Every structure is written in C-alpha cells, then in structure tokens.
Coordinates of C-alpha atoms in Angstrom, one line a residue:
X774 CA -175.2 80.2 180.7
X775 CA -171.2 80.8 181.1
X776 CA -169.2 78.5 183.2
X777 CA -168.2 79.6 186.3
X778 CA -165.3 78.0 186.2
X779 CA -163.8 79.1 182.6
X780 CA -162.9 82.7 182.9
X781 CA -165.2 85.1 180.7
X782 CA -162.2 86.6 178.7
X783 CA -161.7 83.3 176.6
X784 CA -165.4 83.0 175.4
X785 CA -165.5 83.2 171.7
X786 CA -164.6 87.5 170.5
X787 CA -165.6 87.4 166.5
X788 CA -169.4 86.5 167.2
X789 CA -170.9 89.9 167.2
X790 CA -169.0 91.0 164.5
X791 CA -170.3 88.1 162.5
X792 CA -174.1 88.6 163.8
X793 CA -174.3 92.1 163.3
X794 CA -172.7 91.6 159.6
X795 CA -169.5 94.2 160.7
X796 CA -167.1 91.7 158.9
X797 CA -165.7 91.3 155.6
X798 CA -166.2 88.0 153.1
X799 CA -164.4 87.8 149.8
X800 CA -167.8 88.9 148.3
X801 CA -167.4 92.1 150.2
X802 CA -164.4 93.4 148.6
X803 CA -165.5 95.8 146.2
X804 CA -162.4 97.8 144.9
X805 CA -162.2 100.5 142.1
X806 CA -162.1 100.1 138.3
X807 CA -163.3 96.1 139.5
X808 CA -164.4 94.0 136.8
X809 CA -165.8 90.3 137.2
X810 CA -165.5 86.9 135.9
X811 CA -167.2 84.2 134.8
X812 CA -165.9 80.8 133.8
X813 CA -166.8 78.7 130.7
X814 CA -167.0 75.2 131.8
X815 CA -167.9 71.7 130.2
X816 CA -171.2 70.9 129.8
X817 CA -169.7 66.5 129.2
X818 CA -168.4 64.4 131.4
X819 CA -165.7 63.2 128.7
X820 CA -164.8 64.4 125.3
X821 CA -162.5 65.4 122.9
X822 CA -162.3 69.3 122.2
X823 CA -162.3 70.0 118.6
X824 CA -162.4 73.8 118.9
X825 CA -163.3 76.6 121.1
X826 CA -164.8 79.9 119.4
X827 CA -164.5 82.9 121.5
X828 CA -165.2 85.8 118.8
X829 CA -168.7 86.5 119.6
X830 CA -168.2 87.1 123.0
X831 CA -165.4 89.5 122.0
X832 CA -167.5 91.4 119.8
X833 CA -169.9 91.8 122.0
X834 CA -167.7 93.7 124.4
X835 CA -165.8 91.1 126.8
X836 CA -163.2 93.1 128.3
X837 CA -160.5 89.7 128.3
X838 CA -161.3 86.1 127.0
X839 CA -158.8 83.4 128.3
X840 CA -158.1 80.5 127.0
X841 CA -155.2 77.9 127.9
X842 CA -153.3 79.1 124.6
X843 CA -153.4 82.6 126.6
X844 CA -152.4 81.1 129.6
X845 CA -148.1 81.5 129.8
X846 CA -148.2 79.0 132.8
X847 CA -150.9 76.3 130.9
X848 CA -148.1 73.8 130.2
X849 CA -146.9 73.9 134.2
X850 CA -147.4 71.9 137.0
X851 CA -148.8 72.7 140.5
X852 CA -146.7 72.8 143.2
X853 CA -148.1 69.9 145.4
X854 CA -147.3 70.6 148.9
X855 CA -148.3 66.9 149.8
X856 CA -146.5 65.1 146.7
X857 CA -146.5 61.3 146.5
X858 CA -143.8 59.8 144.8
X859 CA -146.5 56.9 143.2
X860 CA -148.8 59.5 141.5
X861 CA -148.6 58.7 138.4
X862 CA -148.8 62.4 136.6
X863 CA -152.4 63.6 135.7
X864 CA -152.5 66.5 138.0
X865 CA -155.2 68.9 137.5
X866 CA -154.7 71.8 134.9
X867 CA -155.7 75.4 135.2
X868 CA -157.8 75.6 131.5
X869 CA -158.9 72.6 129.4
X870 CA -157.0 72.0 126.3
X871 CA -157.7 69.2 124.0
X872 CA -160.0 67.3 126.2
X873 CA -162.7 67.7 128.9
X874 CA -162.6 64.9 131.9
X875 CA -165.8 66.0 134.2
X876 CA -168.9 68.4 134.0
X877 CA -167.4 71.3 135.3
X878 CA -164.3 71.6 134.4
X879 CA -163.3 75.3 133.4
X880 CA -162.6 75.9 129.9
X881 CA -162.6 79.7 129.7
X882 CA -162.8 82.9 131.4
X883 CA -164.9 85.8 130.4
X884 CA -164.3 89.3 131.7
X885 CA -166.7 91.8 131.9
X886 CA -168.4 95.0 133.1
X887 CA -170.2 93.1 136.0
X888 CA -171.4 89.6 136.1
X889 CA -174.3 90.0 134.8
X890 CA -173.0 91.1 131.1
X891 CA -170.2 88.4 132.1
X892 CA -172.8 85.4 132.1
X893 CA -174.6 86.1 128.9
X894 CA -170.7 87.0 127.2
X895 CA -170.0 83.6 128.3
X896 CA -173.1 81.9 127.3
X897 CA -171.6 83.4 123.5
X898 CA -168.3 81.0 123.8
X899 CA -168.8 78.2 121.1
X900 CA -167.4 74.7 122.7
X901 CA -167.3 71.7 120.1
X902 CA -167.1 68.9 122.1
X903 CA -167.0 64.7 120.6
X904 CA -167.4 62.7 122.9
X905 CA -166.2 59.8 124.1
X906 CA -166.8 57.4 126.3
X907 CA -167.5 58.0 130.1
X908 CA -165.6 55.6 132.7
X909 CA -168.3 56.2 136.1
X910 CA -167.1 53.9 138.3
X911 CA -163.7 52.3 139.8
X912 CA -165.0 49.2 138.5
X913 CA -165.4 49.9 135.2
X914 CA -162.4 52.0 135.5
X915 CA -160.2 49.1 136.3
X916 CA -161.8 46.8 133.5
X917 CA -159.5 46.2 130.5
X918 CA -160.5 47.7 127.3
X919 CA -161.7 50.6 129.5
X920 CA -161.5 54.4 128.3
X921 CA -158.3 55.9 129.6
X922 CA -158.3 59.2 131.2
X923 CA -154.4 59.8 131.3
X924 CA -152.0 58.5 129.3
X925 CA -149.9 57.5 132.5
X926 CA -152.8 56.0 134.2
X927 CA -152.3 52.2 133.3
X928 CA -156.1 50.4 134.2
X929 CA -156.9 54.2 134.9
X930 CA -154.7 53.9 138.5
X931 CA -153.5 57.3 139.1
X932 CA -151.2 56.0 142.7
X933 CA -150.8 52.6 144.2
X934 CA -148.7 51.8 147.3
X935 CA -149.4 49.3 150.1
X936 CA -148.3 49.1 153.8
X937 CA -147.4 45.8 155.5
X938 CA -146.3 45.0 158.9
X939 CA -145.3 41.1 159.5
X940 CA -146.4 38.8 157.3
X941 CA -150.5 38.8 157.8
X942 CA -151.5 36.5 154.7
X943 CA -149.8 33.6 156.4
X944 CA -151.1 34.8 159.8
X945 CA -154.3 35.0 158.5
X946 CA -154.5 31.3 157.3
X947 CA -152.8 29.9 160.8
X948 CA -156.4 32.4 162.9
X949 CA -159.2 30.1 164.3
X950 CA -161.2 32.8 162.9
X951 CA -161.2 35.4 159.8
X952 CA -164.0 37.7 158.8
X953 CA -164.4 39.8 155.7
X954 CA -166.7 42.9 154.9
X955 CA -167.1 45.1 152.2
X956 CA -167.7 49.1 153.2
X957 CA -168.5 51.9 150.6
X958 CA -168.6 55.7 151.6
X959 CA -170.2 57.4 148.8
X960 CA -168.8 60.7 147.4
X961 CA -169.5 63.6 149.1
X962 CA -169.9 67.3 148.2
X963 CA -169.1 69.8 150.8
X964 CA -171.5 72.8 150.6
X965 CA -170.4 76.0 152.7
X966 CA -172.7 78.7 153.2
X967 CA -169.8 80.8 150.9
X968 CA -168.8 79.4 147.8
X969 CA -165.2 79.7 146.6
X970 CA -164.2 83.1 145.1
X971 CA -161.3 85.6 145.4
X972 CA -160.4 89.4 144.4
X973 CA -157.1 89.7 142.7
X974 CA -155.7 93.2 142.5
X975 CA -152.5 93.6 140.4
X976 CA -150.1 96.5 140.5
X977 CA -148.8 97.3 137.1
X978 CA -146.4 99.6 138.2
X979 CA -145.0 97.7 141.2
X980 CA -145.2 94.6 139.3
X981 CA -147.2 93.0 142.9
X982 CA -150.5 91.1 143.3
X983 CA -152.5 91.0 146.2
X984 CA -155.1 88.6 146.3
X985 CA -158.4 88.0 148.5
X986 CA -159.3 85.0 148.6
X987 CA -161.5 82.7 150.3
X988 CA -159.4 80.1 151.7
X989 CA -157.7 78.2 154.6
X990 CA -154.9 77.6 152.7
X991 CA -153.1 81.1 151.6
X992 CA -148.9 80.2 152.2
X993 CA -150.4 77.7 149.5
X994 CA -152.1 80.2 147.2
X995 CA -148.9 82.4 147.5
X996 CA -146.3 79.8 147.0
X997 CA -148.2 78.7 143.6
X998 CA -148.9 82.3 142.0
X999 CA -145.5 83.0 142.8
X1000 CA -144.2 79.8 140.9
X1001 CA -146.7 80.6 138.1
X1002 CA -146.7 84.0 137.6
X1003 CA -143.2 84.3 137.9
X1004 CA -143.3 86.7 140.5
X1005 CA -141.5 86.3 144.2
X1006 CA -143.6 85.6 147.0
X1007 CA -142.6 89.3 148.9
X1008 CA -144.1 90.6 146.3
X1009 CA -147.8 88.8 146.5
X1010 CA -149.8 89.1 149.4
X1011 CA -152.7 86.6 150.0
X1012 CA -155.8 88.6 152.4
X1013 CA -158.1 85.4 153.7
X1014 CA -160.3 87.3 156.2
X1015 CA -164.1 85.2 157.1
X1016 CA -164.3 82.1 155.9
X1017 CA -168.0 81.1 155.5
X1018 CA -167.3 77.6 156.2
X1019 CA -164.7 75.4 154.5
X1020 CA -164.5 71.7 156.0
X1021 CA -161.8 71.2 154.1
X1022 CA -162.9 72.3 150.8
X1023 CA -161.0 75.4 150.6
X1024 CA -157.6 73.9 152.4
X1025 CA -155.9 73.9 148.7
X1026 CA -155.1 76.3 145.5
X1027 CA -157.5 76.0 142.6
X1028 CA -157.0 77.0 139.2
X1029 CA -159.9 79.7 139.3
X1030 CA -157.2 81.8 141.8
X1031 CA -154.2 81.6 139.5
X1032 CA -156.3 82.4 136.5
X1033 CA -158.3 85.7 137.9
X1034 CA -154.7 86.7 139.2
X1035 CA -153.1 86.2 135.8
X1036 CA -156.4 88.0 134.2
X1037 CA -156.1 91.1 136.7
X1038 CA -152.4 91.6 135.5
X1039 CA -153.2 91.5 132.0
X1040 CA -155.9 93.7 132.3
X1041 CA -154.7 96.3 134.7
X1042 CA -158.0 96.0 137.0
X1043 CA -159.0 94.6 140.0
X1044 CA -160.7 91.2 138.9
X1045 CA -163.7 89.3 140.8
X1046 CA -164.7 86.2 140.4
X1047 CA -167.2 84.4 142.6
X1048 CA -168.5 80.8 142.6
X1049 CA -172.1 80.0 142.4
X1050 CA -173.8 76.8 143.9
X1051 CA -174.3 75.5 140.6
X1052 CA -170.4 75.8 140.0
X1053 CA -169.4 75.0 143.5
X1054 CA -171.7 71.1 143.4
X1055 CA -169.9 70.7 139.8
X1056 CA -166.3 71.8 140.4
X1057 CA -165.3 72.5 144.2
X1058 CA -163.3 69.4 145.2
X1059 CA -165.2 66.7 146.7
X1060 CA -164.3 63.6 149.0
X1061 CA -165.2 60.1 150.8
X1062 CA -166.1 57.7 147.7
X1063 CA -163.8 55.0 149.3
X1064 CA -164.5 51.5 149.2
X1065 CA -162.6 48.7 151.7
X1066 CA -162.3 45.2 151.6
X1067 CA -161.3 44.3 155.4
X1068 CA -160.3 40.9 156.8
X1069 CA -159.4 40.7 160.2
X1070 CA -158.4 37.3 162.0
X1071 CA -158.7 36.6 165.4
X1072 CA -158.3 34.0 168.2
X1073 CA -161.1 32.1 170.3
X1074 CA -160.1 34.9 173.1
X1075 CA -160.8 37.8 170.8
X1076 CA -157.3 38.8 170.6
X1077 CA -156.8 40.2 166.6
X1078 CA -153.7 38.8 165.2
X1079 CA -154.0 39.6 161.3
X1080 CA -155.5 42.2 158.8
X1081 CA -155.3 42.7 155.7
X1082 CA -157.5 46.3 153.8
X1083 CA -157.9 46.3 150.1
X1084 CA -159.0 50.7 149.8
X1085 CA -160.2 52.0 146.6
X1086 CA -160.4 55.7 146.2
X1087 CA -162.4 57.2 143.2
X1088 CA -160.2 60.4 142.9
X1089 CA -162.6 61.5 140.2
X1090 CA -160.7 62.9 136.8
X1091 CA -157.2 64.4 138.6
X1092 CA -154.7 64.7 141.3
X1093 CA -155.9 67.8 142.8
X1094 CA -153.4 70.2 144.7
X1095 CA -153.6 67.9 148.1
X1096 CA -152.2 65.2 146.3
X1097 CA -154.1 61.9 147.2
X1098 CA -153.7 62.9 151.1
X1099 CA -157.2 61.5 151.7
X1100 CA -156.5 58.0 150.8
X1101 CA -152.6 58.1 152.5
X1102 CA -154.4 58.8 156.0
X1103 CA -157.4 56.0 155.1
X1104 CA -154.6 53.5 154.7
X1105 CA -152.4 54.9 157.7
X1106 CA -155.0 55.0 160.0
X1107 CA -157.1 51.8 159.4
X1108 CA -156.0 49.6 161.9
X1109 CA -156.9 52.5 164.4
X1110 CA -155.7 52.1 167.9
X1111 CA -155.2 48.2 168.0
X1112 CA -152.5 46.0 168.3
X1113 CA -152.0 44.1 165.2
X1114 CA -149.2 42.7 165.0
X1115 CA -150.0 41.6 161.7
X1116 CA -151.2 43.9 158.6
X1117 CA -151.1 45.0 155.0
X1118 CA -153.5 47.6 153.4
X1119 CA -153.2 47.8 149.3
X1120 CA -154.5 51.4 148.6
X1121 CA -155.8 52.3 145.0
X1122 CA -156.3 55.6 143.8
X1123 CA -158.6 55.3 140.1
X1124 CA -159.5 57.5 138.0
X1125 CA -163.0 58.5 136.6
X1126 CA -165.2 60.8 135.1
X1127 CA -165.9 62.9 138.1
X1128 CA -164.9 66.2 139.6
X1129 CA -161.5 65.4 141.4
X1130 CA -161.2 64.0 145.2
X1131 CA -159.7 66.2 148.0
X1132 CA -160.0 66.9 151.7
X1133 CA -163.0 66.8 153.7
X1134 CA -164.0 67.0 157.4
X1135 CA -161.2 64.3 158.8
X1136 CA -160.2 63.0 155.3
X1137 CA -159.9 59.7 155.8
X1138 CA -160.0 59.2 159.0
X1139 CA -163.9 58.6 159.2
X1140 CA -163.2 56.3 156.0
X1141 CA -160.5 54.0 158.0
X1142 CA -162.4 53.9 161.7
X1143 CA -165.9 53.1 160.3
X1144 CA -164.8 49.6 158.3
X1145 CA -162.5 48.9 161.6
X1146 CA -165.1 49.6 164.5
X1147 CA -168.1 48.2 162.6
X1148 CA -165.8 44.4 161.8
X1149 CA -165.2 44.4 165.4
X1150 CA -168.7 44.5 166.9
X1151 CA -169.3 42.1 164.3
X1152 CA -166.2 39.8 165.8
X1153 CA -167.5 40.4 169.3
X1154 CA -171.2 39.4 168.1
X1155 CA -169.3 36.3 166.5
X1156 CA -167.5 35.5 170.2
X1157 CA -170.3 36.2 172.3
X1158 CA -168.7 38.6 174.2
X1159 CA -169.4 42.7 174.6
X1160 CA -167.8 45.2 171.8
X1161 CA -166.3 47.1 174.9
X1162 CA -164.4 44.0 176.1
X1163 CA -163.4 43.2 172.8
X1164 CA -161.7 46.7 172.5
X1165 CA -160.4 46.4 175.6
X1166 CA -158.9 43.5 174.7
X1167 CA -157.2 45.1 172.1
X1168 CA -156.4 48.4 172.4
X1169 CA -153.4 50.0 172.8
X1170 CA -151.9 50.2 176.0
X1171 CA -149.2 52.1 178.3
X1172 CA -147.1 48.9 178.5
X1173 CA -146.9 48.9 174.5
X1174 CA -144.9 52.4 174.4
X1175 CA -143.4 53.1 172.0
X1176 CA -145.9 51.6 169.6
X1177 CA -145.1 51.8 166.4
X1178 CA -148.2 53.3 163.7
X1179 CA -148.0 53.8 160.2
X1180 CA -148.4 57.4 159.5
X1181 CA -149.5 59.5 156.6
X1182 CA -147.1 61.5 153.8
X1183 CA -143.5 61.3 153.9
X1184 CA -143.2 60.2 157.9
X1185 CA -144.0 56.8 157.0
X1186 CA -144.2 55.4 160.4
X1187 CA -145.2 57.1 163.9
X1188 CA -145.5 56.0 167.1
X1189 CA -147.9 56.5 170.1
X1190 CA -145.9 57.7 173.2
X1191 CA -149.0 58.5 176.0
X1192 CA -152.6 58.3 176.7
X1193 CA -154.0 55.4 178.6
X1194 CA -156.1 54.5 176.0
X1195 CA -157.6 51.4 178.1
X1196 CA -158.6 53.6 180.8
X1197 CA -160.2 56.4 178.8
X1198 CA -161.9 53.7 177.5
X1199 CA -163.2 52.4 180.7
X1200 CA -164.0 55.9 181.8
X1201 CA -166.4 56.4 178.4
X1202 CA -168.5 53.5 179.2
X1203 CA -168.9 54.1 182.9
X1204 CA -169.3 58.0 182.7
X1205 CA -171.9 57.7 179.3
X1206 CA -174.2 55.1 180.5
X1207 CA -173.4 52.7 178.2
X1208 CA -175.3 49.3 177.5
X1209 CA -176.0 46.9 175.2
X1210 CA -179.9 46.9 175.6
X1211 CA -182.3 48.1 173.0
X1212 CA -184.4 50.4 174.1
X1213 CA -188.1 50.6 172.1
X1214 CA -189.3 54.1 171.6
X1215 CA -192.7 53.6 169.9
X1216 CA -193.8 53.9 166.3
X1217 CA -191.8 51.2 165.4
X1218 CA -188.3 53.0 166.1
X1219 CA -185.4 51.8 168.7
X1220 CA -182.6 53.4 170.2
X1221 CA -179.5 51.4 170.7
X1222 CA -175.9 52.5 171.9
X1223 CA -172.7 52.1 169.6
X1224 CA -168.9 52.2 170.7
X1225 CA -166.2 52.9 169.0
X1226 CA -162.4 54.3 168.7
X1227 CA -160.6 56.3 166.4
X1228 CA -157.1 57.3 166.1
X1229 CA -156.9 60.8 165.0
X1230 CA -152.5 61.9 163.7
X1231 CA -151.8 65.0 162.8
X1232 CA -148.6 67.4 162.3
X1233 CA -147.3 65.1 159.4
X1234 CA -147.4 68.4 157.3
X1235 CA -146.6 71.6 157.0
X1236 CA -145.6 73.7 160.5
X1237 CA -147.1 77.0 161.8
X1238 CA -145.1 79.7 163.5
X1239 CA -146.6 82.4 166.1
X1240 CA -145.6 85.6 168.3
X1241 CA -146.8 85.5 172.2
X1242 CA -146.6 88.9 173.9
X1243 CA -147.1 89.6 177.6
X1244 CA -147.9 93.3 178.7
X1245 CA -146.9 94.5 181.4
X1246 CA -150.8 94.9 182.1
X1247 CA -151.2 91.2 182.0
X1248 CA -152.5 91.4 178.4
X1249 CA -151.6 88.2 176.6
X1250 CA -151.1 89.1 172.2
X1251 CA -150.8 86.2 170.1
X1252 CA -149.8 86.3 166.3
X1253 CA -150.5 83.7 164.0
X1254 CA -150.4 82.6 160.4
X1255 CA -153.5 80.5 160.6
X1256 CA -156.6 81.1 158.6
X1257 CA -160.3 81.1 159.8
X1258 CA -162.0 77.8 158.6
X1259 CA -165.4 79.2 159.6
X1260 CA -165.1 78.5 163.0
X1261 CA -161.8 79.7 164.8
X1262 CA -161.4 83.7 165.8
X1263 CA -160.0 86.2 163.4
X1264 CA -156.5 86.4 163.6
X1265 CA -154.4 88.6 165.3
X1266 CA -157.0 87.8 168.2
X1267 CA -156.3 88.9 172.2
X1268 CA -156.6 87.2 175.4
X1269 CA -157.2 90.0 177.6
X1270 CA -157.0 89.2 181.6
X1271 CA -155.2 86.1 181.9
X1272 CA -152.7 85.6 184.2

C-alpha cells in the first residue's frame, strides 16, 4: 500500500524494467565480431612458477594467449585512489609472474570463438607450479621464521599505523575498572546475483576503448586503463548500466578489466569476459576477517575514561585497488559515538595466503561497532546498571560540539557538529518497546532485546558532481555520475510532479 503522505511520483521508476527483463546487464551486451575470454588461474595457494606452456592451446586455435611477458603495463602499478602512505608495496598485479599467492589468482587469458572452445583452450595451458609453504593465518603469518609473501612485508605486515588521543595506557592503570575481550569477524565472500564481467570494445582506427563493465566504480576503471593503456581518459568511455548487486565488491578496478581491454586492442574485436561462481568465491575481493583486542576502563559511575584496540586485518595475499580502506575506517570508527577522552588503536594489516581484502557492506564499520557495543553491555552487566543508561552516560552530546573524531584516509581527524545523539537515543528506547526481560518462546528458544550505537562517516573520498533542471512544467531532471549498486535508479532518472 503507498503512503498517503509521500507523493506517488518518487516511488521507485526502474522496477518494471527490471521485472519484465527490459534492461541491460553486462552479460547482455552482445556486439559483432565478439570473441570471449577465459582466465587461467592457480590451482595453489603458494608456489613458485617454474614455467607456463601456452603452445597447445595455440595450436588448437586460441585466437590470443596472454601472459604477463605480453602484458606492456605488467611491470606497473595501480593507481590507488585511497593510497596509504604505510603500505608497504605488494599491490596486486594484473598476471602472475614468477609466483602464485592464492587459489585464484589469474595467470593467463585465453581467447576464443565463444566460451565454450575458450574453457577447454584453457584447460590446454601447462602451469608448473613448486610449491612452497602456505602462511593461513595472521598468527602464523606474524611468527618468525614464517614464509614471506613480499619482499617488503617484514613479519608479513603489509601497513601498520596507530591512532592515540591522550595518554590511555597510563589512564587505564589509574580506572577502578578495565575489561578486555577478544572479537573475530571471519572472512566474508560477497555473492551477487551477477558476477563480475565487462565487454571491452576497442577502436583501431580511432585509437578509443569503450568498456562495459559491471561496476560501481567506472571514473576508477577509466582513470586506470587510461594510465595503463596509455591512452587519455576522453578517449575511453566506461558504460556501467544494471548492477546485479555489488555490496561493495565491485566498488574497485580489477585486473580481469584492464586485461580484456588490452586483449580487445590487440585483437581488433570486441572481447567478453564473464565471471563464473566458481571464479567469483576464488578471486572477487572479499572482506571482514578482523580480529580486536579491546580494553576499555571505566569509573564506579560507568563513565569510560580509557581504551586502547589492538585490530588485525587478514588482507589475504595483496593490497587490492581500495588500498587497506577497510581497516582505516575499523580503527577510525571504533570508539563509535563516545566520549573517550582517552584512546589508542594499533591497526595491523598481514598478509596471507588468501584472496585479497576489500570493501564490503559498511567496511569496517560493522567490524569497529560490534567489539565496542558488545564490551559495553558487558561493563553495564559488570555495574549493575542498564546498557541504555550506560550509553546514555556516554554518548556524545550537543554540549560536546565540536567533538573531535578520528576519521578515515587522508582527513585524519573529524568532528561531529549536530544530532542530539542522547535524545535520539531516548526516543529509540521509548518508541521500540525496549526492555531488558527475556521473553521464552517455547521449544527451548528465547527472544531478548539488544541496544546498540554506531557512528557511520562518510565523504572522506572522492566527490560527485550533478546537473538539476527545473522545467517550466514543474519537471525536476537530475544528472549524475553515480552508478547503480543494485539498488539505486538508473541514472539520468526524473522526478516528474514535484513542486
């Protein structure tokens, strides 16, 4: 039923196009003289590559076989749009050279007629691979004598930094009371209905690309084809129409893009590759795997005075294109929307032998309010009083403006200028019902109610631009850059009626 009060013209306008199937995913790009792609990836975790043997799939009619000794740009860098000055090198690289560091990572790329004839081609490439041994965890990561991934990554650390405010260790031994927890989010794998893949269409003649890709990040995807295909950006154009759902996975430039591009020039013909849910569990960026040490101290009153966060990200084998932007906002955001007067967090970014860390529904922000919210019912369970007048207590308030927050990327340091915090608090717990009691439901289960804050920043990176046009007719047109994520209207979209 619509809401009477929210006029009709702002319901949602792509959803018949979407449930009638009248729209376009990258799949659905079928241009002429197209050819597909398939990519050779490892079948180890870690080893050494003694040779790669491409002839047979040659012979047998592969239109192009690449390599990275055919790749001009194999030698280059990314252009990391959310650079940390404490990564320590080991950024992802488009084709493996002389070693493997995760099942998954490409190796080749086979074109063909159509996929089909590309998949058995490819099964034809001859990998020798020695192994050597596999580092799986941070912990064994971090343990001397441990297999080194990169040659920069001393104890297998690919970034530290830490971020203090006062001086919490002596703080912490002057509290009446300090609690310490350990909390581990285990990796995640983000599965969208569509799996990466992209279209690249090169122009010979005009010496221009254009690219369909399935992303949310295509300024990105231009800015790095451009760099590495030595080509300026007005002459590439990146098409991102549907995205069948992203949450976050496809917010950053992969290899696979840069290589079908270069393929389609070399070629002369349209190029497709797309990624299959075997390839997309193995090599589509995944996220969480953080672990956090937390001590908080605090008074008799419940008033927090110290904290200090030990963070551990397993970043998996590289830096991937968003940098290490998921563990920046973990250690930003983990003292959430309290006053602490006095805090450190040390943040660790280690390497193993897993496919590479990257964004993922809130990136980091779930990972720094989960440790902090469930230490504080466990302080308020310690002081006998509620977990909503312990955050009340504690929270934030209009009398504390400008408070100062430590903020993600290059900003450094923030600050909260609005919101009363202490009454939309108050308003939650009056307007949801909330109580402590434990309800029993039968069969053994119980129902409970849980409370808890999080402090969300955003707009430390990047801007977007956009046209507004009013019509004489009252017809509002808005332009923007922005990419569908799965969720959002196709863009240019129309407000029609609004006044």
């Amino acid at each position: 039923m619509n809401n009477p009060s929210r006029p009709e013209t702002t319901l949602r306008k792509e959803d018949s196009r979407l449930l009638s199937g009248r729209t376009r995913f990258t799949d659905d790009v079928h241009l002429e003289g197209m050819v597909h792609g398939v990519f050779v990836r490892s079948t180890m975790a870690h080893a050494r590559i003694i040779g790669i043997d491409t002839s047979a799939a040659t012979e047998a009619g592969a239109l192009l076989v690449l390599t990275a000794d055919a790749l001009p740009f194999a030698d280059r860098n990314f252009f990391l749009r959310y650079s940390n000055p404490n990564i320590r090198e080991g950024v992802v690289k488009f084709l493996a050279k002389e070693y493997v560091r995760y099942v998954g990572e490409p190796i080749a790329f086979i074109v063909a007629s159509d996929r089909y004839v590309a998949e058995d081609l490819a099964a034809l490439v001859e990998v020798d691979l020695e192994p050597i041994d596999v580092v799986a965890t941070t912990e064994a990561a971090l343990e001397n004598g441990a297999p080194q991934l990169h040659p920069r990554w001393e104890r297998n650390i690919a970034a530290q930094f830490e971020r203090v405010r006062g001086n919490p260790q002596a703080e912490l031994m002057q509290c009446e009371h300090t609690l310490t927890r350990r909390f581990f989010f285990g990796r995640q794998t983000p599965l969208p209905l569509e799996t990466r893949g992209c279209v690249a269409d090169f122009d010979v003649q005009r010496e221009s690309l254009c690219l369909y890709t399935s992303s949310q990040t295509h300024y990105a995807v231009r800015q790095n084809l451009s760099a590495l295909l030595d080509l300026p950006e007005t002459s590439i154009r990146v098409v991102a129409e549907h995205v069948g759902g992203s949450f976050g996975s496809k917010s950053r430039p992969y290899p696979e893009e840069m290589i079908v591009s270069h393929a389609s020039r070399v070629i002369g013909r349209p190029v497709k590759w797309i990624e299959d849910r075997f390839e997309n569990m193995q090599a589509t960026t995944q996220s969480r795997a953080i672990e956090t040490e937390l001590t908080i101290g605090y008074d008799n009153n419940g008033k927090l005075l110290a904290l200090t966060a030990r963070m551990t990200a397993d970043i998996g084998a590289y830096v991937y294109t968003s940098g290490i932007i998921t563990a920046e906002v973990a250690g930003a955001m983990i003292c959430g929307p309290y006053r602490i007067p006095h805090a450190k967090v040390e943040v660790l970014c280690v390497g193993t032998n897993k496919t590479p860390l990257a964004t993922f529904r809130g990136a980091g922000q779930p990972e720094a309010a989960f440790p902090m919210e469930c230490l504080l019912d466990l302080i308020a369970k310690d002081l006998g009083i509620s977990p909503y007048e312990l955050r009340r207590r504690n929270i934030v308030s209009p009398e504390d403006y400008p408070y100062p927050v430590w903020a993600p990327g290059a900003a450094g340091v923030s600050e909260l200028e609005s919101c009363d915090y202490p009454g939309m608090l108050a308003r939650t717990v009056a307007d949801s019902g909330y109580s402590r009691k434990v309800e029993s439901l039968g069969n053994g289960e119980v129902a409970a109610w849980g409370l808890a804050c999080g402090l969300e920043i955003t707009g430390f990176i990047n801007f977007e631009s956009a046209k507004v046009r009013i019509e004489p007719t009252g017809t509002i047109s808005v332009w923007s850059g922005i990419t569908s994520q799965g969720e959002p209207p196709r863009v240019p979209w129309r407000l029609v009626g609004l006044s």
